[in-house]
PDB file of C-alpha atoms in Angstrom:
ATOM      1  CA  MET A   1      52.701  15.673  49.243  1.00 39.00           C
ATOM      2  CA  ASP A   2      52.707  18.849  49.998  1.00 42.00           C
ATOM      3  CA  TYR A   3      50.597  21.339  49.403  1.00 40.00           C
ATOM      4  CA  ASN A   4      51.801  24.704  48.416  1.00 44.00           C
ATOM      5  CA  LEU A   5      53.117  25.958  44.734  1.00 41.00           C
ATOM      6  CA  ASN A   6      56.898  27.044  46.217  1.00 40.00           C
ATOM      7  CA  GLY A   7      58.502  23.210  47.230  1.00 42.00           C
ATOM      8  CA  GLN A   8      57.953  24.099  50.631  1.00 44.00           C
ATOM      9  CA  GLY A   9      55.497  22.059  52.609  1.00 46.00           C
ATOM     10  CA  VAL A  10      53.499  24.064  54.346  1.00 45.00           C
ATOM     11  CA  THR A  11      49.365  24.202  53.618  1.00 49.00           C
ATOM     12  CA  PHE A  12      48.343  27.626  52.398  1.00 51.00           C
ATOM     13  CA  GLY A  13      46.428  29.350  54.946  1.00 50.00           C
ATOM     14  CA  SER A  14      45.538  29.833  58.974  1.00 53.00           C
ATOM     15  CA  LEU A  15      44.068  27.185  61.078  1.00 59.00           C
ATOM     16  CA  TRP A  16      40.912  29.292  61.173  1.00 58.00           C
ATOM     17  CA  MET A  17      40.423  29.114  57.634  1.00 68.00           C
ATOM     18  CA  HIS A  18      41.313  25.205  57.341  1.00 65.00           C
ATOM     19  CA  ARG A  19      38.524  24.571  59.877  1.00 71.00           C
ATOM     20  CA  GLN A  20      35.962  26.710  58.439  1.00 74.00           C
ATOM     21  CA  LEU A  21      37.204  25.526  55.014  1.00 71.00           C
ATOM     22  CA  ILE A  22      36.525  21.412  56.397  1.00 75.00           C
ATOM     23  CA  ARG A  23      33.291  22.336  58.180  1.00 77.00           C
ATOM     24  CA  MET A  24      31.945  23.583  54.913  1.00 82.00           C
ATOM     25  CA  MET A  25      33.295  20.447  52.823  1.00 78.00           C
ATOM     26  CA  ARG A  26      30.266  18.750  54.887  1.00 81.00           C
ATOM     27  CA  TYR A  27      27.186  20.018  53.447  1.00 79.00           C
ATOM     28  CA  VAL A  28      29.256  22.177  49.778  1.00 85.00           C
ATOM     29  CA  PRO A  29      29.823  19.831  46.708  1.00 88.00           C
ATOM     30  CA  VAL A  30      33.189  19.982  46.069  1.00 90.00           C
ATOM     31  CA  GLU A  31      32.489  21.397  42.205  1.00 92.00           C
ATOM     32  CA  VAL A  32      31.385  24.234  43.653  1.00 93.00           C
ATOM     33  CA  PHE A  33      35.251  25.357  45.621  1.00 91.00           C
ATOM     34  CA  TYR A  34      36.407  23.728  42.197  1.00 93.00           C
ATOM     35  CA  TYR A  35      34.354  26.393  39.717  1.00 92.00           C
ATOM     36  CA  PHE A  36      35.786  28.939  42.198  1.00 91.00           C
ATOM     37  CA  ALA A  37      39.826  27.894  42.477  1.00 89.00           C
ATOM     38  CA  ALA A  38      39.426  27.953  38.084  1.00 91.00           C
ATOM     39  CA  ILE A  39      37.638  31.682  38.108  1.00 90.00           C
ATOM     40  CA  PHE A  40      39.252  33.541  40.935  1.00 84.00           C
ATOM     41  CA  VAL A  41      42.267  31.414  42.405  1.00 84.00           C
ATOM     42  CA  ILE A  42      44.165  30.185  39.734  1.00 88.00           C
ATOM     43  CA  PRO A  43      44.235  33.231  37.712  1.00 87.00           C
ATOM     44  CA  VAL A  44      45.780  35.001  39.986  1.00 84.00           C
ATOM     45  CA  CYS A  45      48.422  32.030  41.094  1.00 84.00           C
ATOM     46  CA  LEU A  46      49.544  32.247  37.207  1.00 86.00           C
ATOM     47  CA  ILE A  47      49.986  35.514  37.890  1.00 86.00           C
ATOM     48  CA  VAL A  48      51.577  36.163  41.217  1.00 85.00           C
ATOM     49  CA  ASN A  49      53.332  32.559  41.491  1.00 87.00           C
ATOM     50  CA  PRO A  50      56.480  32.352  39.862  1.00 89.00           C
ATOM     51  CA  ALA A  51      56.212  28.239  39.678  1.00 92.00           C
ATOM     52  CA  GLN A  52      54.252  28.691  36.716  1.00 93.00           C
ATOM     53  CA  ARG A  53      57.242  29.523  34.785  1.00 95.00           C
ATOM     54  CA  ILE A  54      58.676  26.331  36.284  1.00 95.00           C
ATOM     55  CA  ILE A  55      56.032  24.017  35.143  1.00 96.00           C
ATOM     56  CA  TYR A  56      56.170  25.297  31.380  1.00 97.00           C
ATOM     57  CA  ARG A  57      59.340  24.664  31.066  1.00 96.00           C
ATOM     58  CA  TYR A  58      58.391  21.404  32.021  1.00 97.00           C
ATOM     59  CA  PHE A  59      55.554  21.107  29.362  1.00 98.00           C
ATOM     60  CA  ARG A  60      58.151  22.786  26.689  1.00 97.00           C
ATOM     61  CA  ASP A  61      61.374  21.110  27.366  1.00 96.00           C
ATOM     62  CA  CYS A  62      59.761  17.110  28.476  1.00 97.00           C
ATOM     63  CA  HIS A  63      56.364  16.932  26.528  1.00 97.00           C
ATOM     64  CA  HIS A  64      57.501  19.092  23.718  1.00 97.00           C
ATOM     65  CA  ALA A  65      54.278  20.765  23.805  1.00 98.00           C
ATOM     66  CA  SER A  66      54.070  23.945  22.076  1.00 98.00           C
ATOM     67  CA  PRO A  67      53.814  27.603  23.183  1.00 97.00           C
ATOM     68  CA  VAL A  68      50.060  27.976  23.309  1.00 97.00           C
ATOM     69  CA  ARG A  69      49.853  24.417  24.666  1.00 98.00           C
ATOM     70  CA  ALA A  70      52.111  24.590  27.211  1.00 97.00           C
ATOM     71  CA  ALA A  71      50.630  27.446  28.364  1.00 95.00           C
ATOM     72  CA  VAL A  72      46.877  25.908  28.789  1.00 96.00           C
ATOM     73  CA  MET A  73      48.891  22.671  30.281  1.00 97.00           C
ATOM     74  CA  THR A  74      49.879  25.669  32.415  1.00 96.00           C
ATOM     75  CA  TYR A  75      46.679  25.854  33.745  1.00 95.00           C
ATOM     76  CA  ARG A  76      45.205  22.548  33.747  1.00 96.00           C
ATOM     77  CA  ASN A  77      48.057  21.706  35.854  1.00 96.00           C
ATOM     78  CA  PHE A  78      47.359  24.492  38.993  1.00 95.00           C
ATOM     79  CA  TYR A  79      43.638  23.977  38.146  1.00 95.00           C
ATOM     80  CA  LEU A  80      44.521  19.815  38.911  1.00 95.00           C
ATOM     81  CA  PHE A  81      46.648  20.554  41.563  1.00 94.00           C
ATOM     82  CA  ALA A  82      43.955  22.736  43.097  1.00 92.00           C
ATOM     83  CA  GLN A  83      41.555  20.237  43.174  1.00 94.00           C
ATOM     84  CA  VAL A  84      43.861  17.544  44.840  1.00 93.00           C
ATOM     85  CA  VAL A  85      43.990  19.916  47.368  1.00 90.00           C
ATOM     86  CA  ILE A  86      39.864  20.208  47.745  1.00 91.00           C
ATOM     87  CA  ASP A  87      39.830  16.789  47.427  1.00 92.00           C
ATOM     88  CA  ARG A  88      42.221  16.289  50.758  1.00 86.00           C
ATOM     89  CA  PHE A  89      40.427  18.852  52.815  1.00 85.00           C
ATOM     90  CA  ALA A  90      36.866  17.498  50.952  1.00 86.00           C
ATOM     91  CA  MET A  91      38.119  13.833  52.635  1.00 84.00           C
ATOM     92  CA  TYR A  92      38.685  15.228  56.140  1.00 80.00           C
ATOM     93  CA  GLY A  93      35.068  16.485  56.023  1.00 78.00           C
ATOM     94  CA  GLY A  94      34.685  12.845  55.671  1.00 79.00           C
ATOM     95  CA  ARG A  95      33.796  13.006  51.959  1.00 84.00           C
ATOM     96  CA  ARG A  96      34.842   9.378  49.677  1.00 87.00           C
ATOM     97  CA  PHE A  97      36.455   9.222  46.374  1.00 92.00           C
ATOM     98  CA  ASP A  98      35.861   6.057  44.024  1.00 95.00           C
ATOM     99  CA  VAL A  99      39.188   4.474  44.141  1.00 96.00           C
ATOM    100  CA  ASP A 100      40.378   2.065  40.938  1.00 97.00           C
ATOM    101  CA  VAL A 101      42.993   0.330  42.159  1.00 97.00           C
ATOM    102  CA  GLU A 102      45.269  -1.459  39.564  1.00 98.00           C
ATOM    103  CA  GLY A 103      48.161  -3.950  41.191  1.00 97.00           C
ATOM    104  CA  TYR A 104      46.765  -4.778  44.660  1.00 96.00           C
ATOM    105  CA  ASP A 105      47.803  -8.118  44.273  1.00 97.00           C
ATOM    106  CA  ASN A 106      51.278  -6.886  44.394  1.00 97.00           C
ATOM    107  CA  PHE A 107      50.780  -4.956  47.684  1.00 96.00           C
ATOM    108  CA  GLN A 108      48.439  -7.672  49.301  1.00 95.00           C
ATOM    109  CA  GLN A 109      51.314 -10.429  48.919  1.00 96.00           C
ATOM    110  CA  LEU A 110      54.156  -8.183  50.230  1.00 96.00           C
ATOM    111  CA  ALA A 111      51.537  -6.810  53.264  1.00 95.00           C
ATOM    112  CA  GLU A 112      51.237 -11.369  54.249  1.00 94.00           C
ATOM    113  CA  GLN A 113      55.132 -11.338  54.037  1.00 94.00           C
ATOM    114  CA  LYS A 114      57.022 -11.481  57.615  1.00 94.00           C
ATOM    115  CA  GLU A 115      59.612  -9.187  56.388  1.00 95.00           C
ATOM    116  CA  GLY A 116      58.895  -5.284  55.880  1.00 96.00           C
ATOM    117  CA  PHE A 117      58.691  -3.660  52.301  1.00 97.00           C
ATOM    118  CA  LEU A 118      59.249  -0.233  51.173  1.00 97.00           C
ATOM    119  CA  GLN A 119      56.568   1.751  49.434  1.00 97.00           C
ATOM    120  CA  LEU A 120      57.674   5.278  47.148  1.00 97.00           C
ATOM    121  CA  SER A 121      55.823   7.700  46.686  1.00 96.00           C
ATOM    122  CA  ALA A 122      56.412  11.298  44.307  1.00 96.00           C
ATOM    123  CA  HIS A 123      54.823  14.504  44.309  1.00 95.00           C
ATOM    124  CA  VAL A 124      52.173  13.240  41.509  1.00 97.00           C
ATOM    125  CA  GLY A 125      48.427  12.998  41.895  1.00 96.00           C
ATOM    126  CA  ASN A 126      47.303  12.632  45.484  1.00 95.00           C
ATOM    127  CA  TYR A 127      49.042  10.103  47.743  1.00 92.00           C
ATOM    128  CA  GLU A 128      47.521  10.686  50.322  1.00 85.00           C
ATOM    129  CA  ILE A 129      44.490   8.783  49.301  1.00 88.00           C
ATOM    130  CA  ALA A 130      46.677   5.553  49.584  1.00 86.00           C
ATOM    131  CA  GLY A 131      46.297   5.888  53.031  1.00 79.00           C
ATOM    132  CA  TYR A 132      43.059   5.277  53.190  1.00 78.00           C
ATOM    133  CA  THR A 133      43.338   2.218  50.535  1.00 85.00           C
ATOM    134  CA  LEU A 134      45.951   0.268  50.841  1.00 87.00           C
ATOM    135  CA  ILE A 135      45.530  -1.016  54.552  1.00 83.00           C
ATOM    136  CA  SER A 136      46.605  -4.139  56.173  1.00 83.00           C
ATOM    137  CA  ASP A 137      45.363  -5.663  59.489  1.00 83.00           C
ATOM    138  CA  LYS A 138      48.595  -7.164  59.640  1.00 84.00           C
ATOM    139  CA  LYS A 139      51.407  -4.613  59.029  1.00 91.00           C
ATOM    140  CA  ARG A 140      51.637  -1.162  60.154  1.00 91.00           C
ATOM    141  CA  LEU A 141      52.249   1.444  57.720  1.00 91.00           C
ATOM    142  CA  ASN A 142      54.691   4.284  58.540  1.00 92.00           C
ATOM    143  CA  ALA A 143      54.566   6.991  56.338  1.00 88.00           C
ATOM    144  CA  LEU A 144      57.234  10.024  56.337  1.00 85.00           C
ATOM    145  CA  VAL A 145      55.706  14.081  56.668  1.00 79.00           C
ATOM    146  CA  PHE A 146      57.224  17.628  56.552  1.00 71.00           C
ATOM    147  CA  ASP A 147      57.204  18.316  60.084  1.00 62.00           C
ATOM    148  CA  LYS A 148      56.608  22.276  59.951  1.00 54.00           C
ATOM    149  CA  GLU A 149      52.885  21.394  58.332  1.00 47.00           C
ATOM    150  CA  LYS A 150      50.031  23.394  59.689  1.00 38.00           C
ATOM    151  CA  ALA A 151      48.547  21.689  62.635  1.00 44.00           C
ATOM    152  CA  THR A 152      45.013  21.244  60.883  1.00 45.00           C
ATOM    153  CA  VAL A 153      46.057  19.155  58.687  1.00 49.00           C
ATOM    154  CA  MET A 154      47.940  16.772  60.443  1.00 51.00           C
ATOM    155  CA  GLU A 155      45.489  16.655  63.393  1.00 57.00           C
ATOM    156  CA  ASN A 156      42.517  15.347  60.675  1.00 50.00           C
ATOM    157  CA  ARG A 157      45.958  12.768  58.802  1.00 55.00           C
ATOM    158  CA  GLY A 158      46.272  11.612  62.256  1.00 54.00           C
ATOM    159  CA  ARG A 159      42.816  11.107  63.160  1.00 56.00           C
ATOM    160  CA  LEU A 160      41.892   9.547  59.653  1.00 54.00           C
ATOM    161  CA  PHE A 161      45.257   7.303  59.513  1.00 56.00           C
ATOM    162  CA  SER A 162      44.225   5.998  63.360  1.00 57.00           C
ATOM    163  CA  VAL A 163      41.565   3.901  61.871  1.00 58.00           C
ATOM    164  CA  THR A 164      43.980   2.183  59.205  1.00 65.00           C
ATOM    165  CA  ASN A 165      47.058   1.453  61.032  1.00 74.00           C
ATOM    166  CA  ILE A 166      48.630   4.019  59.655  1.00 81.00           C
ATOM    167  CA  ARG A 167      51.546   5.543  62.247  1.00 85.00           C
ATOM    168  CA  MET A 168      53.311   8.971  60.613  1.00 82.00           C
ATOM    169  CA  ILE A 169      57.323   9.522  61.409  1.00 85.00           C
ATOM    170  CA  ALA A 170      57.710  13.272  61.193  1.00 81.00           C
ATOM    171  CA  VAL A 171      61.494  13.999  58.901  1.00 80.00           C
ATOM    172  CA  LYS A 172      63.760  15.534  61.358  1.00 75.00           C
ATOM    173  CA  GLN A 173      66.721  18.117  60.885  1.00 73.00           C
ATOM    174  CA  ASP A 174      68.768  15.929  62.917  1.00 74.00           C
ATOM    175  CA  MET A 175      67.426  12.733  61.321  1.00 76.00           C
ATOM    176  CA  SER A 176      66.386  11.498  64.020  1.00 77.00           C
ATOM    177  CA  HIS A 177      63.552  10.180  61.910  1.00 82.00           C
ATOM    178  CA  LEU A 178      65.925   7.658  60.133  1.00 85.00           C
ATOM    179  CA  PHE A 179      66.116   5.274  63.891  1.00 90.00           C
ATOM    180  CA  THR A 180      61.837   5.155  63.746  1.00 91.00           C
ATOM    181  CA  ILE A 181      62.599   4.073  59.621  1.00 92.00           C
ATOM    182  CA  ASN A 182      64.665   1.482  61.188  1.00 93.00           C
ATOM    183  CA  GLU A 183      62.976  -0.590  64.259  1.00 95.00           C
ATOM    184  CA  ALA A 184      59.805  -0.136  61.994  1.00 95.00           C
ATOM    185  CA  LEU A 185      61.964  -2.116  59.360  1.00 95.00           C
ATOM    186  CA  ALA A 186      63.298  -4.851  61.598  1.00 94.00           C
ATOM    187  CA  ASP A 187      59.533  -4.558  63.101  1.00 95.00           C
ATOM    188  CA  GLY A 188      58.506  -6.111  59.802  1.00 96.00           C
ATOM    189  CA  GLU A 189      56.324  -2.950  59.418  1.00 96.00           C
ATOM    190  CA  THR A 190      55.712  -1.290  56.010  1.00 96.00           C
ATOM    191  CA  VAL A 191      57.747   2.448  55.594  1.00 96.00           C
ATOM    192  CA  SER A 192      56.486   4.424  53.039  1.00 95.00           C
ATOM    193  CA  MET A 193      58.699   7.659  51.927  1.00 93.00           C
ATOM    194  CA  PRO A 194      59.238  10.224  48.534  1.00 93.00           C
ATOM    195  CA  ALA A 195      61.872   9.319  46.391  1.00 96.00           C
ATOM    196  CA  ASP A 196      61.368  12.395  44.121  1.00 94.00           C
ATOM    197  CA  ARG A 197      62.766  14.953  46.840  1.00 86.00           C
ATOM    198  CA  MET A 198      65.326  15.229  49.473  1.00 77.00           C
ATOM    199  CA  LEU A 199      64.450  15.243  52.422  1.00 69.00           C
ATOM    200  CA  GLY A 200      67.317  15.605  54.954  1.00 63.00           C
ATOM    201  CA  SER A 201      69.786  14.572  53.312  1.00 67.00           C
ATOM    202  CA  THR A 202      71.477  16.071  49.947  1.00 77.00           C
ATOM    203  CA  LYS A 203      73.470  12.948  48.807  1.00 86.00           C
ATOM    204  CA  GLY A 204      71.475  12.407  45.350  1.00 92.00           C
ATOM    205  CA  VAL A 205      71.798  10.770  42.130  1.00 95.00           C
ATOM    206  CA  THR A 206      72.003  11.529  38.403  1.00 95.00           C
ATOM    207  CA  LEU A 207      69.857   9.825  36.402  1.00 96.00           C
ATOM    208  CA  ASN A 208      68.227  10.266  32.783  1.00 97.00           C
ATOM    209  CA  PHE A 209      64.240  11.630  33.167  1.00 97.00           C
ATOM    210  CA  MET A 210      62.173  12.793  31.065  1.00 97.00           C
ATOM    211  CA  GLY A 211      64.706  12.647  27.878  1.00 95.00           C
ATOM    212  CA  LYS A 212      67.015  15.418  30.707  1.00 95.00           C
ATOM    213  CA  GLU A 213      69.309  14.978  33.655  1.00 96.00           C
ATOM    214  CA  ALA A 214      67.812  15.048  37.047  1.00 96.00           C
ATOM    215  CA  VAL A 215      68.940  14.372  40.747  1.00 95.00           C
ATOM    216  CA  PHE A 216      67.441  11.539  42.542  1.00 96.00           C
ATOM    217  CA  PRO A 217      67.201  11.544  46.131  1.00 94.00           C
ATOM    218  CA  LEU A 218      69.806   8.684  47.226  1.00 95.00           C
ATOM    219  CA  GLY A 219      68.375   7.747  50.967  1.00 92.00           C
ATOM    220  CA  PRO A 220      64.981   5.818  49.900  1.00 95.00           C
ATOM    221  CA  PHE A 221      67.157   3.813  47.608  1.00 97.00           C
ATOM    222  CA  THR A 222      69.851   2.981  49.736  1.00 95.00           C
ATOM    223  CA  VAL A 223      67.634   2.448  52.604  1.00 95.00           C
ATOM    224  CA  ALA A 224      66.113  -0.464  50.461  1.00 97.00           C
ATOM    225  CA  THR A 225      69.492  -2.140  49.229  1.00 97.00           C
ATOM    226  CA  MET A 226      71.157  -2.042  52.495  1.00 95.00           C
ATOM    227  CA  ARG A 227      68.377  -4.458  53.996  1.00 95.00           C
ATOM    228  CA  GLY A 228      67.388  -6.125  50.757  1.00 97.00           C
ATOM    229  CA  LEU A 229      63.677  -4.700  50.639  1.00 97.00           C
ATOM    230  CA  ASN A 230      61.167  -5.487  48.212  1.00 98.00           C
ATOM    231  CA  VAL A 231      60.208  -1.919  47.135  1.00 98.00           C
ATOM    232  CA  LEU A 232      56.885  -0.904  46.076  1.00 98.00           C
ATOM    233  CA  ALA A 233      56.287   2.665  43.475  1.00 98.00           C
ATOM    234  CA  VAL A 234      52.330   3.561  44.540  1.00 97.00           C
ATOM    235  CA  ASN A 235      51.050   6.196  42.524  1.00 98.00           C
ATOM    236  CA  VAL A 236      47.818   7.548  42.957  1.00 97.00           C
ATOM    237  CA  MET A 237      46.616   9.523  40.110  1.00 98.00           C
ATOM    238  CA  LYS A 238      43.233  11.613  39.563  1.00 97.00           C
ATOM    239  CA  THR A 239      40.939  10.280  36.562  1.00 97.00           C
ATOM    240  CA  GLY A 240      37.751  11.962  37.480  1.00 95.00           C
ATOM    241  CA  THR A 241      35.979  14.778  39.587  1.00 93.00           C
ATOM    242  CA  LYS A 242      35.198  12.117  41.754  1.00 93.00           C
ATOM    243  CA  ARG A 243      37.257   8.907  41.139  1.00 96.00           C
ATOM    244  CA  TYR A 244      41.373   7.883  41.473  1.00 97.00           C
ATOM    245  CA  LYS A 245      43.194   5.399  39.793  1.00 98.00           C
ATOM    246  CA  ILE A 246      45.934   3.790  42.158  1.00 97.00           C
ATOM    247  CA  TYR A 247      49.130   2.664  40.419  1.00 98.00           C
ATOM    248  CA  VAL A 248      51.171  -0.577  42.462  1.00 98.00           C
ATOM    249  CA  THR A 249      54.270  -1.659  41.020  1.00 98.00           C
ATOM    250  CA  PRO A 250      56.923  -3.581  42.185  1.00 98.00           C
ATOM    251  CA  LEU A 251      60.242  -1.987  41.171  1.00 98.00           C
ATOM    252  CA  ARG A 252      62.796  -4.726  40.908  1.00 97.00           C
ATOM    253  CA  TYR A 253      66.981  -5.175  41.176  1.00 97.00           C
ATOM    254  CA  ASP A 254      69.459  -7.530  41.316  1.00 97.00           C
ATOM    255  CA  LYS A 255      69.862  -8.284  44.886  1.00 96.00           C
ATOM    256  CA  GLY A 256      72.712 -10.357  43.895  1.00 95.00           C
ATOM    257  CA  LYS A 257      74.786  -7.157  42.782  1.00 96.00           C
ATOM    258  CA  PRO A 258      77.466  -5.103  44.270  1.00 97.00           C
ATOM    259  CA  ARG A 259      74.901  -2.462  46.888  1.00 96.00           C
ATOM    260  CA  ALA A 260      76.184   0.613  44.936  1.00 95.00           C
ATOM    261  CA  GLU A 261      75.325  -1.327  41.841  1.00 97.00           C
ATOM    262  CA  GLN A 262      72.085  -2.425  43.689  1.00 98.00           C
ATOM    263  CA  THR A 263      70.864   1.460  44.465  1.00 97.00           C
ATOM    264  CA  THR A 264      71.506   2.450  40.806  1.00 97.00           C
ATOM    265  CA  GLN A 265      69.177  -0.658  39.464  1.00 98.00           C
ATOM    266  CA  LEU A 266      66.792   0.906  41.987  1.00 98.00           C
ATOM    267  CA  ALA A 267      66.783   4.027  41.083  1.00 98.00           C
ATOM    268  CA  ARG A 268      66.282   3.471  37.418  1.00 98.00           C
ATOM    269  CA  ALA A 269      63.377   0.929  37.449  1.00 98.00           C
ATOM    270  CA  TYR A 270      61.871   4.240  40.409  1.00 98.00           C
ATOM    271  CA  ALA A 271      62.723   7.042  37.944  1.00 98.00           C
ATOM    272  CA  ASP A 272      61.159   4.486  35.199  1.00 98.00           C
ATOM    273  CA  GLU A 273      57.697   3.845  36.419  1.00 98.00           C
ATOM    274  CA  LEU A 274      57.055   7.514  37.404  1.00 98.00           C
ATOM    275  CA  GLU A 275      58.349   8.632  33.423  1.00 98.00           C
ATOM    276  CA  ARG A 276      56.103   6.235  32.431  1.00 98.00           C
ATOM    277  CA  MET A 277      53.022   8.088  34.948  1.00 98.00           C
ATOM    278  CA  LEU A 278      53.858  11.389  33.632  1.00 98.00           C
ATOM    279  CA  ARG A 279      53.531  10.199  30.283  1.00 98.00           C
ATOM    280  CA  LEU A 280      50.118   8.706  30.948  1.00 98.00           C
ATOM    281  CA  TYR A 281      49.234  11.661  33.439  1.00 98.00           C
ATOM    282  CA  PRO A 282      51.289  14.472  32.165  1.00 98.00           C
ATOM    283  CA  GLU A 283      49.224  17.614  34.139  1.00 98.00           C
ATOM    284  CA  GLN A 284      49.867  16.197  37.384  1.00 98.00           C
ATOM    285  CA  TRP A 285      53.408  16.939  38.134  1.00 97.00           C
ATOM    286  CA  TYR A 286      53.402  18.772  41.532  1.00 95.00           C
ATOM    287  CA  ASN A 287      57.139  19.596  42.110  1.00 94.00           C
ATOM    288  CA  TYR A 288      57.323  23.091  41.775  1.00 92.00           C
ATOM    289  CA  PHE A 289      61.393  23.683  41.800  1.00 90.00           C
ATOM    290  CA  SER A 290      63.858  23.316  39.414  1.00 89.00           C
ATOM    291  CA  PHE A 291      63.552  19.285  39.277  1.00 93.00           C
ATOM    292  CA  TRP A 292      66.336  18.794  35.995  1.00 91.00           C
ATOM    293  CA  LYS A 293      69.957  20.431  36.145  1.00 78.00           C
TER     294      LYS A 293
END
């Protein structure tokens, strides 16, 4: 997941700022940073950042909130997103969070099998925590990441992922990352990719989502159906100051159907699970662009 509020996938701030923040996280409680963001950062973002209009419409149109309630929920959305960013830097500084997992057996069963499988994520909650929790010493996890992310973030991800059997695959404009994905799946490994945002390819599938038409990227579902892979939806939602809950849900599709129909079924199953998450945690939707048609 990217850290900014404009959909460009690059964490705000210089390398020096990031390093200083990580050092501070080793000694200063995360609550201090939460309070600072709530009082000083978020009000400014709500004024100057165009993303607030997009999220406000999301609450009005998809959750049918009143104007006042939608405004309050927009503030909470920005505030929760700030907490997610702070939590990540806190992890880089050595902090850990309490994590509950619902459906861990779904992950463990596939991790024990010889065949590779797919994990689909979304720009909700804090998916990166899954990389430190859903761990298998038998299968390497290959995680797609934005290739222009700041060096500090990539360095710290690499440092933490190195002890959890995870390899990062940078998404390239020349689509060369697809070869790495195919090799990983052929070797019986796990591949994790976001399925709610276009990465490289512009091909999409239109689905009814949260009561309105939205375009989902076709790529992740095509990768799965081409190989007849098992697929898990993994969403990591913030449930408290220092707590998260991971939802691991199998996505079913009929592998005996024509492949085009399989792809549509899988996309529909993913959209349904993502909608379930947003009904449970409406304020943790962090797609800051016009997602719906």
